[in-house]
Amino acid sequence: MSTYEPPAGPPADQPPPPPPPPPADGGGAPPPPPPGGGYGAPPAAPEWSIGDALNYGWAKFQANAQQIIIAAVVLVVGLAVVAGIGFVITGALTSSPSCTTDATTFRTTCDGGTSFVVGLILNALVSALLLVAAMVIGAGVVRGALGITEGRAFDFKEVFKTDKLGPVLIASLIIAAATFVGTILCYLPGLVVGFATSYTLYFIIDKDMAPVDAIKASVNLVKDNLANTLIWYIVGGLIAAVGFAICLVGALVSVPVVLIGTAYTYKKLTGQPVAA
């Protein structure tokens, strides 16, 4: 009677057979990670809208109206005084041409008067003087506006604080000089300088930056968020101008709303939290 014998296996010294090759499509192996590491979408852009900035400025103005109006009176009166001084200086240094009309030919001839170039330079100097005053006086309101975005109540005493006055003054003089040159070059470059440097005080007060560094940071912020900052610059400027046009009284509301809205915009675009 025969007995069953299992088939002989490979010799003990023979290596095991290699594993089967993976399927042609990669066999479920995860794809290599993209360069730079990690998966997921790039970070989202800051959430900001013109409506949110205006609503925030108006709501916080209402919540701190009494203290803000006291500070706004100091700001508006100070700017009005500086503007009046500039107007007097301009009037004293310029003159209108003297014109005569020939009764026979009805031809008008004008002699004298300040030339266009001289008038342009004088207006640019007055604008620069007004800008320095606006930045130095307005720094206190900017400080209070930043405090609001951090959850603190506005205190009109912020206007009279002198800390960081040196950097604020130096930055104001640099910006005023650049604006003066830009204004001489037919106004538009001066507007560009004002727009690009509009967040300088916020960087000085919030980040304790040196004047030149704060100016550079403002330029970069505007450049990296050009659409949002341009919209806010135009709309905020129009709102502030309307306030000044209403016998200066409207500026007691419009200017603080714009400054608080600018603080909100600055915080949002720099990725910082904003108090509700």
Coordinates of C-alpha atoms in Angstrom, one line a residue:
M1 CA 0.0 0.0 0.0
S2 CA 1.4 3.4 -1.1
T3 CA 1.5 6.5 1.2
Y4 CA 0.9 10.1 0.2
E5 CA 3.9 12.3 0.0
P6 CA 3.5 16.1 -0.4
P7 CA 5.3 17.8 -3.3
A8 CA 8.8 18.8 -2.5
G9 CA 9.3 22.5 -1.7
P10 CA 12.2 24.7 -2.8
P11 CA 15.5 23.8 -1.3
A12 CA 16.1 25.4 2.1
D13 CA 18.9 27.6 0.7
Q14 CA 16.8 29.0 -2.2
P15 CA 15.4 32.7 -1.6
P16 CA 11.6 33.1 -1.6
P17 CA 10.1 34.3 -4.9
P18 CA 9.8 38.1 -5.4
P19 CA 6.4 39.8 -4.7
P20 CA 4.1 40.4 -7.7
P21 CA 4.6 43.7 -9.5
P22 CA 2.2 46.5 -8.6
P23 CA -0.7 47.3 -11.0
A24 CA 0.1 49.6 -13.9
D25 CA -1.8 52.5 -12.4
G26 CA 0.2 52.6 -9.2
G27 CA -1.8 50.1 -7.2
G28 CA -3.4 52.5 -4.6
A29 CA -0.1 53.8 -3.4
P30 CA -0.5 57.5 -2.3
P31 CA 0.9 60.1 -4.7
P32 CA 4.0 61.9 -3.5
P33 CA 3.2 65.2 -1.7
P34 CA 3.5 68.4 -3.7
P35 CA 6.7 70.4 -3.5
G36 CA 6.8 72.6 -0.4
G37 CA 5.2 69.9 1.8
G38 CA 1.6 69.3 2.8
Y39 CA -1.7 69.4 1.1
G40 CA -4.6 71.9 1.1
A41 CA -5.4 75.2 -0.4
P42 CA -3.3 78.3 0.0
P43 CA -4.2 80.7 2.8
A44 CA -7.3 82.7 2.1
A45 CA -7.2 86.5 1.5
P46 CA -8.2 88.7 4.4
E47 CA -12.0 89.1 4.7
W48 CA -12.6 92.8 4.2
S49 CA -15.3 94.8 2.5
I50 CA -16.1 98.5 2.2
G51 CA -19.5 97.9 3.9
D52 CA -17.9 96.2 6.9
A53 CA -15.3 99.0 7.4
L54 CA -18.0 101.7 7.2
N55 CA -20.4 99.8 9.5
Y56 CA -17.6 99.2 12.0
G57 CA -16.5 102.8 12.0
W58 CA -20.1 104.1 12.5
A59 CA -21.0 101.5 15.2
K60 CA -17.9 102.3 17.2
F61 CA -18.4 106.0 16.8
Q62 CA -21.9 105.7 18.2
A63 CA -20.6 103.5 21.1
N64 CA -17.9 106.1 22.0
A65 CA -19.6 109.3 20.6
Q66 CA -19.0 111.7 23.6
Q67 CA -15.2 111.0 24.0
I68 CA -14.7 110.8 20.2
I69 CA -16.4 114.2 19.5
I70 CA -14.2 115.9 22.1
A71 CA -11.1 114.5 20.4
A72 CA -12.6 115.4 17.0
V73 CA -13.1 119.0 18.0
V74 CA -9.4 119.3 18.9
L75 CA -8.5 117.7 15.5
V76 CA -10.8 119.7 13.4
V77 CA -10.1 123.0 15.1
G78 CA -6.4 122.4 14.9
L79 CA -6.6 121.7 11.1
A80 CA -8.8 124.7 10.6
V81 CA -6.3 127.0 12.3
V82 CA -3.4 125.6 10.2
A83 CA -5.5 125.9 7.0
G84 CA -6.4 129.5 7.9
I85 CA -2.7 130.3 8.4
G86 CA -1.9 128.7 5.1
F87 CA -4.6 130.6 3.3
V88 CA -3.3 133.9 4.7
I89 CA 0.3 133.1 3.7
T90 CA -0.8 132.2 0.2
G91 CA -2.9 135.3 -0.1
A92 CA 0.0 137.5 1.0
L93 CA 2.5 136.0 -1.4
T94 CA 0.3 135.8 -4.5
S95 CA -1.6 138.4 -6.5
S96 CA -4.2 138.4 -9.2
P97 CA -3.4 139.9 -12.7
S98 CA -4.5 143.4 -13.5
C99 CA -6.7 143.4 -16.6
T100 CA -7.9 146.2 -18.9
T101 CA -10.3 146.1 -21.8
D102 CA -10.0 148.4 -24.9
A103 CA -13.4 150.1 -25.4
T104 CA -12.9 150.2 -29.2
T105 CA -11.6 146.7 -29.9
F106 CA -13.0 145.0 -26.8
R107 CA -9.6 143.4 -26.4
T108 CA -8.6 142.5 -22.9
T109 CA -5.0 142.7 -21.8
C110 CA -3.7 141.4 -18.4
D111 CA -0.4 142.3 -16.8
G112 CA 1.3 141.0 -13.6
G113 CA -0.1 138.5 -11.2
T114 CA 1.5 135.4 -9.8
S115 CA 2.7 132.9 -12.4
F116 CA 1.3 129.4 -12.5
V117 CA 4.5 127.8 -11.4
V118 CA 4.9 130.1 -8.3
G119 CA 1.3 129.5 -7.4
L120 CA 1.7 125.8 -7.7
I121 CA 4.8 125.8 -5.4
L122 CA 3.0 127.9 -2.8
N123 CA 0.0 125.7 -2.8
A124 CA 2.3 122.7 -2.5
L125 CA 4.0 124.2 0.5
V126 CA 0.7 125.0 2.2
S127 CA -0.5 121.4 1.5
A128 CA 2.6 120.0 3.0
L129 CA 2.2 122.2 6.1
L130 CA -1.4 121.1 6.5
L131 CA -0.4 117.4 6.1
V132 CA 2.2 117.6 8.8
A133 CA -0.3 119.2 11.2
A134 CA -3.0 116.7 10.3
M135 CA -0.7 113.7 10.9
V136 CA 0.7 115.0 14.2
I137 CA -2.7 116.1 15.6
G138 CA -4.4 113.0 14.1
A139 CA -1.9 110.5 15.7
G140 CA -3.9 110.7 18.9
V141 CA -7.1 109.8 17.2
V142 CA -5.4 107.0 15.3
R143 CA -4.1 105.7 18.7
G144 CA -7.6 105.7 20.1
A145 CA -9.0 104.1 16.9
L146 CA -6.5 101.2 17.2
G147 CA -7.5 100.8 20.8
I148 CA -11.1 100.4 19.8
T149 CA -10.2 97.6 17.4
E150 CA -8.5 95.9 20.3
G151 CA -11.6 96.1 22.5
R152 CA -10.8 99.2 24.6
A153 CA -13.1 102.2 25.0
F154 CA -12.0 105.5 23.3
D155 CA -10.6 108.1 25.7
F156 CA -10.1 111.7 24.4
K157 CA -6.9 112.0 26.5
E158 CA -5.3 109.8 23.8
V159 CA -5.0 112.9 21.7
F160 CA -2.7 114.6 24.2
K161 CA -0.3 111.7 24.7
T162 CA 3.2 112.5 23.5
D163 CA 4.7 109.0 23.3
K164 CA 6.0 108.2 19.8
L165 CA 5.7 111.9 18.9
G166 CA 9.2 111.9 17.5
P167 CA 8.7 109.1 15.0
V168 CA 5.3 110.5 14.1
L169 CA 6.8 114.0 13.4
I170 CA 9.7 112.6 11.4
A171 CA 7.5 110.4 9.3
S172 CA 5.1 113.4 8.7
L173 CA 8.0 115.5 7.5
I174 CA 9.3 112.8 5.1
I175 CA 5.8 112.2 3.7
A176 CA 5.1 116.0 3.5
A177 CA 8.4 116.5 1.5
A178 CA 7.5 113.7 -0.9
T179 CA 4.0 115.0 -1.3
F180 CA 5.4 118.5 -1.9
V181 CA 7.6 117.2 -4.8
G182 CA 4.7 115.1 -6.1
T183 CA 2.3 118.1 -6.1
I184 CA 4.8 120.2 -8.0
L185 CA 4.8 117.5 -10.6
C186 CA 1.2 118.4 -11.5
Y187 CA -0.6 117.0 -8.4
L188 CA -1.2 113.4 -9.3
P189 CA 2.2 112.1 -8.0
G190 CA 1.3 113.9 -4.7
L191 CA -2.0 112.0 -4.5
V192 CA -0.1 108.7 -5.1
V193 CA 2.3 109.5 -2.3
G194 CA -0.6 110.2 0.1
F195 CA -2.3 107.0 -0.8
A196 CA 0.7 104.8 -0.5
T197 CA 1.7 106.2 2.9
S198 CA -1.8 106.3 4.4
Y199 CA -1.1 103.5 6.9
T200 CA 2.2 104.9 8.2
L201 CA 0.9 106.2 11.5
Y202 CA -0.9 102.9 12.2
F203 CA 2.4 101.0 11.8
I204 CA 4.2 103.4 14.0
I205 CA 1.7 103.4 16.8
D206 CA 0.7 99.7 16.6
K207 CA 4.0 98.1 15.7
D208 CA 6.4 100.7 17.2
M209 CA 8.2 100.9 13.9
A210 CA 10.8 103.5 12.9
P211 CA 9.5 106.2 10.5
V212 CA 11.2 104.9 7.3
D213 CA 10.2 101.3 8.2
A214 CA 6.6 102.3 8.8
I215 CA 6.5 104.2 5.5
K216 CA 7.9 101.1 3.7
A217 CA 5.4 98.8 5.5
S218 CA 2.5 101.1 4.4
V219 CA 3.6 101.1 0.8
N220 CA 3.9 97.3 0.8
L221 CA 0.4 96.9 2.5
V222 CA -1.1 99.1 -0.2
K223 CA 0.7 97.3 -3.0
D224 CA -0.3 93.9 -1.8
N225 CA -4.0 94.9 -1.3
L226 CA -4.3 97.5 -4.0
A227 CA -8.0 97.0 -4.9
N228 CA -9.2 97.1 -1.2
T229 CA -7.0 100.0 -0.1
L230 CA -7.8 102.1 -3.2
I231 CA -11.5 101.6 -2.7
W232 CA -11.2 102.6 1.0
Y233 CA -8.9 105.6 0.2
I234 CA -11.4 107.0 -2.3
V235 CA -14.6 106.3 -0.3
G236 CA -13.1 107.4 3.0
G237 CA -11.7 110.6 1.5
L238 CA -15.1 111.5 0.0
I239 CA -16.8 110.9 3.3
A240 CA -14.3 113.1 5.2
A241 CA -14.5 115.8 2.6
V242 CA -18.3 115.9 2.8
G243 CA -18.0 116.3 6.6
F244 CA -15.7 119.3 6.1
A245 CA -18.0 120.8 3.5
I246 CA -20.9 120.9 6.0
C247 CA -19.5 123.9 7.8
L248 CA -16.8 121.7 9.5
V249 CA -19.5 120.4 11.9
G250 CA -19.9 117.2 9.8
A251 CA -16.2 116.5 10.1
L252 CA -16.7 115.9 13.8
V253 CA -18.5 112.7 12.7
S254 CA -17.1 111.9 9.3
V255 CA -13.4 112.1 10.2
P256 CA -13.5 109.8 13.3
V257 CA -15.7 107.3 11.4
V258 CA -13.1 107.2 8.6
L259 CA -10.1 106.9 11.0
I260 CA -11.8 104.0 12.9
G261 CA -12.7 102.4 9.6
T262 CA -9.1 102.7 8.5
A263 CA -7.9 101.1 11.8
Y264 CA -10.3 98.3 11.0
T265 CA -9.0 98.0 7.5
Y266 CA -5.4 98.0 8.7
K267 CA -6.0 95.3 11.2
K268 CA -7.9 93.1 8.7
L269 CA -5.3 93.5 6.0
T270 CA -2.4 92.7 8.3
G271 CA -4.1 89.6 9.5
Q272 CA -4.8 90.8 13.1
P273 CA -7.9 90.1 15.1
V274 CA -10.5 92.9 15.4
A275 CA -12.7 93.3 18.5
A276 CA -16.4 92.8 17.8

